[in-house]
XYZ file of C-alpha atoms in Angstrom:
340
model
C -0.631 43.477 -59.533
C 1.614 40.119 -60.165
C 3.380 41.293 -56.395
C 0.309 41.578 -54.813
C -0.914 38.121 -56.173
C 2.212 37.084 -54.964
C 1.705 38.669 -51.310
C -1.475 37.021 -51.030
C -0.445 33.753 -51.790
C 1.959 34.246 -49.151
C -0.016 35.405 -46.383
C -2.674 32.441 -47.333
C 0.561 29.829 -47.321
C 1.792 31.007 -43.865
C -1.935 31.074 -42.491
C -2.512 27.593 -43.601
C 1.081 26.412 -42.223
C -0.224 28.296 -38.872
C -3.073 26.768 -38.968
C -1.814 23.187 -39.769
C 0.621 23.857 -36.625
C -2.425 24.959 -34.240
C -3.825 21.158 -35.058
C -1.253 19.918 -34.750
C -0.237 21.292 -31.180
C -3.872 20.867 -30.258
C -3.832 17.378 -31.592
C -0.450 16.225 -29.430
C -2.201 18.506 -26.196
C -5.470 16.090 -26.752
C -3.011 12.668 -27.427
C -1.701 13.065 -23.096
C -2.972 10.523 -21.053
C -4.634 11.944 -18.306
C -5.141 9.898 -15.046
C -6.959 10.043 -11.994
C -5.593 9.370 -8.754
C -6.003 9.000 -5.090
C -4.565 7.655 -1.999
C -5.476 5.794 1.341
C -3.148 7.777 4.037
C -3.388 11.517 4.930
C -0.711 13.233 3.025
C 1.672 13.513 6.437
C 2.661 9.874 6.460
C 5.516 8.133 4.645
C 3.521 5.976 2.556
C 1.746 8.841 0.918
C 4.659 10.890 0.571
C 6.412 7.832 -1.380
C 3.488 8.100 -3.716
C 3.255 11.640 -4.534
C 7.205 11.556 -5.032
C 6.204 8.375 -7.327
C 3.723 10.292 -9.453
C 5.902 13.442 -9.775
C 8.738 11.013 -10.975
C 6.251 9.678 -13.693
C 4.663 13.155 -14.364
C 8.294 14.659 -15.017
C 9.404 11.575 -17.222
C 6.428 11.658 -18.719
C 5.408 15.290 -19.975
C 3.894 15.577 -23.072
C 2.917 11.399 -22.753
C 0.783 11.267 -19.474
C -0.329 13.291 -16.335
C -1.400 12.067 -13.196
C -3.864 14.204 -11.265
C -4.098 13.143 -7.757
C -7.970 14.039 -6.041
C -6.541 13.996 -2.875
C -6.334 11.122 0.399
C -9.188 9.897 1.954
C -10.770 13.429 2.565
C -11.438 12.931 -0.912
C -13.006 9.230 -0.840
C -13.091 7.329 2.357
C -9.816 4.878 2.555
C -12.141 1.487 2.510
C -13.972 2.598 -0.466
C -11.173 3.494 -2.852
C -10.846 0.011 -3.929
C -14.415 -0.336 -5.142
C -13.804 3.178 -6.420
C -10.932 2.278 -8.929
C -12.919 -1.039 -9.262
C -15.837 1.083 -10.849
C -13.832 3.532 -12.584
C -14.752 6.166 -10.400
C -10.754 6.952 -10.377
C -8.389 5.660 -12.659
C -5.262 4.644 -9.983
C -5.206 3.748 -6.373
C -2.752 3.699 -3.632
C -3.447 1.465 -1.047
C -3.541 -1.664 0.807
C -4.342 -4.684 -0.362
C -5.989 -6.024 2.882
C -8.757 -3.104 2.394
C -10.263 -4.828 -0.278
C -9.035 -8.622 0.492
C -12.571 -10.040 0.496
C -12.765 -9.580 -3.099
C -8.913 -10.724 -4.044
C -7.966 -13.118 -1.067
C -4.471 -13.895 -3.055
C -3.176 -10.387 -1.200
C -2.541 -12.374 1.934
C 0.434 -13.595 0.171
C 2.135 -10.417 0.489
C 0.804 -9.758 3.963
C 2.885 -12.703 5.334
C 5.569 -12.718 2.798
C 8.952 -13.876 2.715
C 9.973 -11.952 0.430
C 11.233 -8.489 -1.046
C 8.851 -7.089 -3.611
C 12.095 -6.914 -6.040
C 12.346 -11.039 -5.225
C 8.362 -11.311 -6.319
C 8.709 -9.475 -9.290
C 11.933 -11.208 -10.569
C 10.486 -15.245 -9.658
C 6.636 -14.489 -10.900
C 4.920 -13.598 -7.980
C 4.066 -10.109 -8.820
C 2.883 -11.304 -12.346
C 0.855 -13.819 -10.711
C -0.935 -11.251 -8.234
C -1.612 -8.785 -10.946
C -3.572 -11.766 -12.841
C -5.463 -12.490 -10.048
C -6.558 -8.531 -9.715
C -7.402 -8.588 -12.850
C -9.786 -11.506 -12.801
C -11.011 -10.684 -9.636
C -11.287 -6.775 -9.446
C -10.737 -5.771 -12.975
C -8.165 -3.527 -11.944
C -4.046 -3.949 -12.761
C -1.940 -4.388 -9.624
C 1.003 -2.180 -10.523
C 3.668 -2.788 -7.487
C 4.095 -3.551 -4.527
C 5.423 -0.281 -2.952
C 7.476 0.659 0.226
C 7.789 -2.658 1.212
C 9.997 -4.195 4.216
C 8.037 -2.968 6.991
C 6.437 -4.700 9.136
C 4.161 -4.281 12.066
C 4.216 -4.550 15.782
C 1.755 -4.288 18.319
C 1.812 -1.013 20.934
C -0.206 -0.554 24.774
C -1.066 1.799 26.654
C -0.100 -1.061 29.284
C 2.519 -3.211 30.242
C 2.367 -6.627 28.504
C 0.385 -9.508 29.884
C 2.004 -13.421 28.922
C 0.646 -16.869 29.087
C 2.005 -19.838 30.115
C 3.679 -20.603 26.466
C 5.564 -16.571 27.036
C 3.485 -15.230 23.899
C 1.561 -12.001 24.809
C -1.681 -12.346 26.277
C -4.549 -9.946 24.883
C -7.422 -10.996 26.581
C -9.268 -7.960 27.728
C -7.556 -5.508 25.300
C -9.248 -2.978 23.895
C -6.994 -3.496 20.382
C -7.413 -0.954 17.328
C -8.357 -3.149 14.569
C -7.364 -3.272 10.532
C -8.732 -5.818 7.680
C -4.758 -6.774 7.480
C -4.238 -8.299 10.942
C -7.871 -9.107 12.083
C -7.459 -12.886 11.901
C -4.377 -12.872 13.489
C -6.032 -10.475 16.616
C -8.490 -12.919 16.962
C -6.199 -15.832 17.334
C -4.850 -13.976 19.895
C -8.410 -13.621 21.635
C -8.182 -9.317 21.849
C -11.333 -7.481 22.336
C -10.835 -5.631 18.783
C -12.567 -2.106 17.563
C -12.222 -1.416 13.642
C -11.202 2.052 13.046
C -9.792 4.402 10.251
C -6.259 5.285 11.540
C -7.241 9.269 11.183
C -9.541 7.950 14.152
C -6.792 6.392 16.433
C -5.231 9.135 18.958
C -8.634 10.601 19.606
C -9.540 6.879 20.380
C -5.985 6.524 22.618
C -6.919 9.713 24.291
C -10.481 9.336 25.231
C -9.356 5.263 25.805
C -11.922 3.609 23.773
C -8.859 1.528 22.765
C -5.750 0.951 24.864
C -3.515 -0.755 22.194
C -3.134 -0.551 18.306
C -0.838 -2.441 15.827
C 0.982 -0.392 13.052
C 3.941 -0.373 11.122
C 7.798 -0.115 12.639
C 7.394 3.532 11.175
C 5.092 6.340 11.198
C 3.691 6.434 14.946
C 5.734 9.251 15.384
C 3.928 11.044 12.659
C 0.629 10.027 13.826
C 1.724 11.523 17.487
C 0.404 8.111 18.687
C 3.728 7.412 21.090
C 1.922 10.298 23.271
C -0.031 7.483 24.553
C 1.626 4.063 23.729
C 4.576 3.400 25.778
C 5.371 -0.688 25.162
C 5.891 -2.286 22.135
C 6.185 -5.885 21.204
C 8.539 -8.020 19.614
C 8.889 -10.042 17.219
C 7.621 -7.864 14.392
C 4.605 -9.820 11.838
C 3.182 -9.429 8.619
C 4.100 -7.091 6.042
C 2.408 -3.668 4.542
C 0.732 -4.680 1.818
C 0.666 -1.166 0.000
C 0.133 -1.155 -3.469
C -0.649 0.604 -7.008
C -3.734 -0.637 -8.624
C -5.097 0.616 -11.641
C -8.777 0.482 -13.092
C -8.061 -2.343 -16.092
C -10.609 -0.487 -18.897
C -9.004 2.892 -18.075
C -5.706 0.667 -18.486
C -6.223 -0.200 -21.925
C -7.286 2.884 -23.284
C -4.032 4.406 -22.488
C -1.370 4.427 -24.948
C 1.445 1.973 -24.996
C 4.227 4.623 -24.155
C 2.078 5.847 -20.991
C 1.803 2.186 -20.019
C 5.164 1.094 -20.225
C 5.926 4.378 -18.210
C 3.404 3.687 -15.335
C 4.828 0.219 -14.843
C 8.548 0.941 -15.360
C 8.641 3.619 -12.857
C 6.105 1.953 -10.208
C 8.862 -0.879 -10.743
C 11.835 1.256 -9.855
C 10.009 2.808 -7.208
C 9.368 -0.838 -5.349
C 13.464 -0.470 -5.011
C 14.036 3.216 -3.702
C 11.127 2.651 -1.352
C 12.198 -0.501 -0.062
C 15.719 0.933 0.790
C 14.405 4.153 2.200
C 12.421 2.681 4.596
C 14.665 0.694 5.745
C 16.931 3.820 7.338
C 13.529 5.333 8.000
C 12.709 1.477 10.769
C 15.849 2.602 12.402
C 15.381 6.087 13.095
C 11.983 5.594 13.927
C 13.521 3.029 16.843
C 16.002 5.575 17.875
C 14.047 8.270 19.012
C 10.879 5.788 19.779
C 13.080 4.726 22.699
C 14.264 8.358 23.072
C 11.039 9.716 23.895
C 10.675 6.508 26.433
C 9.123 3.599 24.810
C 10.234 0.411 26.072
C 10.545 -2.419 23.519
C 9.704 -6.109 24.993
C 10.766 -8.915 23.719
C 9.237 -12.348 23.815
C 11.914 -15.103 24.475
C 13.453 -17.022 21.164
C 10.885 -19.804 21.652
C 7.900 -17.730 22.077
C 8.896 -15.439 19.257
C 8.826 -18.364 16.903
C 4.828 -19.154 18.611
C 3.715 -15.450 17.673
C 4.753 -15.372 14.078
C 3.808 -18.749 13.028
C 0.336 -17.815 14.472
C 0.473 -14.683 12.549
C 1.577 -16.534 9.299
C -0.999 -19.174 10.053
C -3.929 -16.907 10.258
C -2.867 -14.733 6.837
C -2.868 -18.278 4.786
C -5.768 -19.658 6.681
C -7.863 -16.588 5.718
C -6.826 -16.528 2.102
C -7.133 -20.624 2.202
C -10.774 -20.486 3.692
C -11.952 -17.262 0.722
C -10.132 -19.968 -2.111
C -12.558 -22.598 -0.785
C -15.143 -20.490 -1.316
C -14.869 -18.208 -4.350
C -12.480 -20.603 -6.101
C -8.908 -20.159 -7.082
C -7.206 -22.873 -4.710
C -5.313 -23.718 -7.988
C -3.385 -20.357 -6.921
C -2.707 -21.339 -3.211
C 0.490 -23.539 -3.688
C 1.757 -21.247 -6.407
C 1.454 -18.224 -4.402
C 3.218 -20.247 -1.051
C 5.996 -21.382 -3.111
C 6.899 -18.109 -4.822
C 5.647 -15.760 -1.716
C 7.164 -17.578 1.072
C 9.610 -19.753 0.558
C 9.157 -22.510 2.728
């Protein structure tokens, strides 16, 4: 009788330590982080493959701490309204430019005509400063500044037209248009047509536009250089592609998942920045391969384009200050975004 007493108490010990396990398993399953995520660009271009590689860095690194589950591109939610989307908390992170939602934080023009590397902004304040702004502005975090160092050019259908001072001429082109270089377009007097860049090569084709800016990379991806043969230089501007990340949602993660996020969106401003760089000069290779022809505007005319360029990005974000407030913010941001 005593060994059976004995057996029992046994049995009820190792249910209760099984038990007290089971919790405790279910209780570390319940303590991951779980985040919501989606991105601007179809999953075929650069930019969104640097982020997916970027979440499966953090996902790895963190297991057991924090999961990222990405909805999808902008099949999912249309590109322009994932800002207001990780604004409301509709999704937790966002990967996308900063121009799509610069109405509400004009301080993004700073990175748009930057002279700087996003490593230089984080180390001298800038990217501390922007992330403030975001959060007073769009109650979301700006994370990082990814894939950065690219810039844009503009690409015809047609050969270039010049005025008098030898900067390109665009009156009468039919120019794809973008929230990041409209100001500058206009300056430049083009006949503009805002468009989703999914929308682009059936616009090329059916020639509802006959010119479109985009980066030094990813034209070949978009199969756009079936239909632009010229390209312009100088280049302008910079992609403005960033992280942002719904501020409540933020703060309700744990301090390990947050110190993760950041940390590797950190790193990842680095290895982007350097593998896009090879990426600008392969692109140019077989761009001229296939039988672009890059133009080039003389030294003096060059100098003309991008200070109009420039000039337009801080005029816009100058003009929003005025009006929503923040000017405090302007000389700050010039002096650590583009050291003049």
């Amino acid at each position: 009788m005593r060994d059976l007493r004995k057996v029992a108490r046994k049995a009820l010990s190792l249910a209760a330590a099984a038990g007290l396990a089971t919790t405790v398993v279910s209780g570390a399953a319940l303590a991951v982080d779980r985040v919501s995520a989606v991105h601007a660009f179809p999953e075929f271009l650069v930019y969104t493959k640097t982020f997916l590689a970027m979440v499966d860095d953090i996902n790895a690194r963190g297991e057991g701490i924090v999961e990222i589950q990405v909805r999808g591109g902008p099949e999912a939610i249309g590109m322009f309204q994932q800002p207001q989307a990780v604004r409301d908390g509709v999704v937790d992170m966002v990967h996308t430019p900063g121009s799509f939602y610069g109405a509400s934080v004009p301080e993004i023009d700073a990175m748009v005509a930057a002279r700087v590397t996003p490593m230089e902004a984080r180390a001298n304040g800038g990217a501390a400063l922007m992330d403030q702004v975001h959060q007073s502005r769009f109650n979301v975090k700006h994370l990082g500044w990814i894939d950065g160092g690219v810039q844009f050019h503009i690409y015809s259908t047609q050969e270039f037209k010049f005025g008098d001072d030898g900067v390109i001429d665009l009156t009468g082109v039919k120019l794809r248009d973008n929230p990041i270089y409209h100001a500058f377009f206009e300056a430049l007097n083009a006949t503009t047509a805002s468009m989703k860049a999914t929308e682009v090569y059936s616009a090329l084709e059916k020639g509802v536009v006959d010119a479109a800016a985009w980066t030094s990379i990813g034209i070949l991806d978009l199969k756009w250089d079936k239909f632009l043969k010229y390209r312009i230089d100088p280049k302008f501007y910079n992609t403005d592609i960033g992280v942002i990340f719904n501020k409540d949602s933020w703060e309700s993660l744990s301090p390990e998942s947050q110190k993760l996020i950041q940390d590797v969106v950190a790193e990842w401003e680095q290895k982007s920045y350097d593998a896009r760089q090879q990426d600008i000069a392969k692109d140019a290779e077989e761009l001229q391969k296939r039988g672009m022809q890059f133009v080039s505007m003389t030294p003096e005319a060059s100098e003309i384009y991008v200070t109009k360029a420039n000039d337009a990005a801080w005029g816009r974000m100058k003009g929003r200050l005025e009006e929503m407030g923040g000017m405090e913010n302007y000389d700050k941001l010039r002096k650590l975004y583009y050291k003049e």
